[in-house]
Amino acid sequence: MKRRICSYDMVEVPDESYVVTDDIGEIYLCDSRCLCIWAVLLATKPNLDEKIKTQAVTLRLPNREEMTFDNISGLALWATSNALHRAEIERERDKMLFKLAFNKTIQGTLRVSTTTARGSDHVLAIYDNDEAFTRLLEHSGLDADTIGSLKGSAELAYGS
């Protein structure tokens, strides 16, 4: 059996991969990231043959569903949206895998730790007061809702 190699990362693709088919053959891509980069590079390539620009392409998704696009630009637009959406889903999943735990110690400090999906606990920091913790959150780059939630959790820990 022939190995299928990703046209962007140049590694063997898993069974659950993206396959782009046109009049000439098939292109294999590992994941949504590779599909996005490959499609955008091709769609924006200077001096790309007009036949390649305008030919219809079929995309087989990892779940075996098929989609047809009128041209490579249509595929590039969809692939970009799909890759960004998948990245957002992965970020949200990662947020859900980590639960911040706030524990007030006997000395009145705030212990901030994470609990991973496997249940292991990692201490991130210990703060003498919630002002220091609040300053850290404000410079963290987290969105306002997440910061509000974390501040609320910290206040509950201090209040207990």
Short mmCIF file of C-alpha atoms in Angstrom, two decimals:
data_model
loop_
_atom_site.label_atom_id
_atom_site.label_comp_id
_atom_site.label_asym_id
_atom_site.label_seq_id
_atom_site.Cartn_x
_atom_site.Cartn_y
_atom_site.Cartn_z
CA MET A 1 0.00 0.00 0.00
CA LYS A 2 1.28 3.45 -0.88
CA ARG A 3 1.89 5.92 1.92
CA ARG A 4 -0.14 9.11 1.75
CA ILE A 5 1.97 12.20 2.43
CA CYS A 6 0.63 15.59 3.51
CA SER A 7 1.21 18.16 0.76
CA TYR A 8 2.08 20.83 3.33
CA ASP A 9 3.77 19.19 6.35
CA MET A 10 5.30 16.38 4.26
CA VAL A 11 4.49 13.70 6.85
CA GLU A 12 2.33 10.62 6.56
CA VAL A 13 -1.32 11.58 6.95
CA PRO A 14 -3.66 9.78 9.34
CA ASP A 15 -6.76 7.98 8.06
CA GLU A 16 -8.86 10.92 9.31
CA SER A 17 -7.39 13.50 6.95
CA TYR A 18 -8.52 15.99 4.34
CA VAL A 19 -8.37 14.95 0.68
CA VAL A 20 -8.67 17.49 -2.15
CA THR A 21 -9.57 16.00 -5.52
CA ASP A 22 -9.49 17.72 -8.90
CA ASP A 23 -9.32 16.58 -12.54
CA ILE A 24 -5.70 15.46 -12.14
CA GLY A 25 -5.58 13.61 -8.84
CA GLU A 26 -5.68 13.81 -5.06
CA ILE A 27 -3.92 15.99 -2.50
CA TYR A 28 -3.67 14.73 1.10
CA LEU A 29 -3.55 17.12 4.05
CA CYS A 30 -3.08 16.20 7.73
CA ASP A 31 -5.48 18.60 9.40
CA SER A 32 -7.43 21.86 9.07
CA ARG A 33 -4.23 23.90 9.55
CA CYS A 34 -2.43 22.19 6.64
CA LEU A 35 -5.53 22.45 4.43
CA CYS A 36 -5.87 26.17 5.17
CA ILE A 37 -2.23 27.03 4.50
CA TRP A 38 -2.02 24.87 1.38
CA ALA A 39 -5.25 26.25 -0.11
CA VAL A 40 -4.40 29.90 0.61
CA LEU A 41 -0.87 29.50 -0.78
CA LEU A 42 -2.26 27.99 -3.97
CA ALA A 43 -5.14 30.47 -4.36
CA THR A 44 -2.82 33.47 -3.91
CA LYS A 45 0.07 32.13 -5.97
CA PRO A 46 1.21 34.69 -8.54
CA ASN A 47 0.93 33.58 -12.17
CA LEU A 48 -1.14 30.51 -11.28
CA ASP A 49 -2.53 28.91 -14.43
CA GLU A 50 -6.10 30.12 -15.04
CA LYS A 51 -7.29 26.53 -15.51
CA ILE A 52 -6.13 25.65 -11.99
CA LYS A 53 -7.68 28.82 -10.54
CA THR A 54 -11.10 28.14 -12.03
CA GLN A 55 -11.47 24.35 -11.88
CA ALA A 56 -13.88 22.79 -9.42
CA VAL A 57 -12.40 20.84 -6.52
CA THR A 58 -13.90 18.29 -4.17
CA LEU A 59 -12.91 18.13 -0.53
CA ARG A 60 -13.36 14.98 1.53
CA LEU A 61 -13.45 15.78 5.24
CA PRO A 62 -12.02 13.53 7.97
CA ASN A 63 -15.57 12.28 8.69
CA ARG A 64 -15.81 11.21 4.99
CA GLU A 65 -18.34 13.94 4.13
CA GLU A 66 -17.66 15.53 0.73
CA MET A 67 -17.94 19.17 -0.31
CA THR A 68 -17.52 20.65 -3.79
CA PHE A 69 -16.14 24.12 -4.49
CA ASP A 70 -16.37 26.04 -7.77
CA ASN A 71 -12.71 27.01 -7.57
CA ILE A 72 -9.62 27.00 -5.37
CA SER A 73 -10.51 30.42 -3.93
CA GLY A 74 -13.78 29.03 -2.59
CA LEU A 75 -11.89 26.18 -0.97
CA ALA A 76 -9.34 28.61 0.51
CA LEU A 77 -12.10 30.77 2.03
CA TRP A 78 -13.84 27.76 3.56
CA ALA A 79 -10.55 26.24 4.79
CA THR A 80 -9.53 29.49 6.49
CA SER A 81 -12.86 29.79 8.28
CA ASN A 82 -12.75 26.11 9.25
CA ALA A 83 -9.18 26.29 10.60
CA LEU A 84 -9.89 29.39 12.67
CA HIS A 85 -13.12 27.87 14.01
CA ARG A 86 -11.31 24.63 14.92
CA ALA A 87 -8.56 26.61 16.68
CA GLU A 88 -11.23 28.41 18.71
CA ILE A 89 -12.89 25.11 19.61
CA GLU A 90 -9.53 23.71 20.72
CA ARG A 91 -8.85 26.79 22.87
CA GLU A 92 -12.27 26.44 24.50
CA ARG A 93 -11.67 22.73 25.06
CA ASP A 94 -8.31 23.50 26.68
CA LYS A 95 -9.99 26.06 28.95
CA MET A 96 -12.45 23.40 30.04
CA LEU A 97 -9.66 20.88 30.72
CA PHE A 98 -8.06 23.22 33.24
CA LYS A 99 -9.93 24.30 36.29
CA LEU A 100 -8.38 27.01 38.43
CA ALA A 101 -8.56 26.30 42.10
CA PHE A 102 -8.28 29.06 44.68
CA ASN A 103 -7.48 28.03 48.22
CA LYS A 104 -7.05 30.39 51.12
CA THR A 105 -4.21 29.17 53.29
CA ILE A 106 -4.00 29.56 57.06
CA GLN A 107 -1.58 32.48 56.60
CA GLY A 108 -4.17 34.40 54.56
CA THR A 109 -2.44 33.95 51.20
CA LEU A 110 -4.17 32.86 48.01
CA ARG A 111 -2.90 29.65 46.38
CA VAL A 112 -3.73 29.43 42.66
CA SER A 113 -3.42 26.02 41.03
CA THR A 114 -4.67 24.17 37.99
CA THR A 115 -6.25 20.77 37.88
CA THR A 116 -5.77 19.00 34.56
CA ALA A 117 -8.20 16.57 32.99
CA ARG A 118 -6.04 13.76 34.38
CA GLY A 119 -6.50 15.16 37.88
CA SER A 120 -2.93 16.33 38.50
CA ASP A 121 -2.62 19.55 40.49
CA HIS A 122 -0.03 22.22 39.67
CA VAL A 123 0.52 25.31 41.80
CA LEU A 124 0.74 28.39 39.59
CA ALA A 125 1.33 31.05 42.20
CA ILE A 126 0.73 32.13 45.76
CA TYR A 127 -0.41 35.71 46.38
CA ASP A 128 -0.29 37.67 49.63
CA ASN A 129 -3.43 39.59 48.70
CA ASP A 130 -6.00 39.76 45.97
CA GLU A 131 -4.67 43.10 44.66
CA ALA A 132 -1.54 41.38 43.35
CA PHE A 133 -3.68 38.65 41.80
CA THR A 134 -6.00 41.23 40.23
CA ARG A 135 -3.02 43.07 38.68
CA LEU A 136 -1.76 39.79 37.24
CA LEU A 137 -5.16 39.05 35.69
CA GLU A 138 -5.43 42.51 34.15
CA HIS A 139 -2.12 41.96 32.32
CA SER A 140 -2.85 38.35 31.35
CA GLY A 141 -4.53 38.98 28.00
CA LEU A 142 -7.60 37.00 29.07
CA ASP A 143 -11.03 38.24 27.98
CA ALA A 144 -13.13 40.30 30.42
CA ASP A 145 -15.62 37.47 31.15
CA THR A 146 -12.84 35.06 32.08
CA ILE A 147 -11.13 37.67 34.27
CA GLY A 148 -14.43 38.41 36.02
CA SER A 149 -14.99 34.72 36.65
CA LEU A 150 -11.48 34.25 38.02
CA LYS A 151 -11.76 37.34 40.23
CA GLY A 152 -15.06 36.03 41.57
CA SER A 153 -13.48 32.67 42.36
CA ALA A 154 -10.58 34.40 44.12
CA GLU A 155 -12.98 36.55 46.17
CA LEU A 156 -14.85 33.43 47.24
CA ALA A 157 -11.56 31.86 48.34
CA TYR A 158 -10.62 34.97 50.33
CA GLY A 159 -14.06 35.22 51.81
CA SER A 160 -14.00 31.67 53.11
#
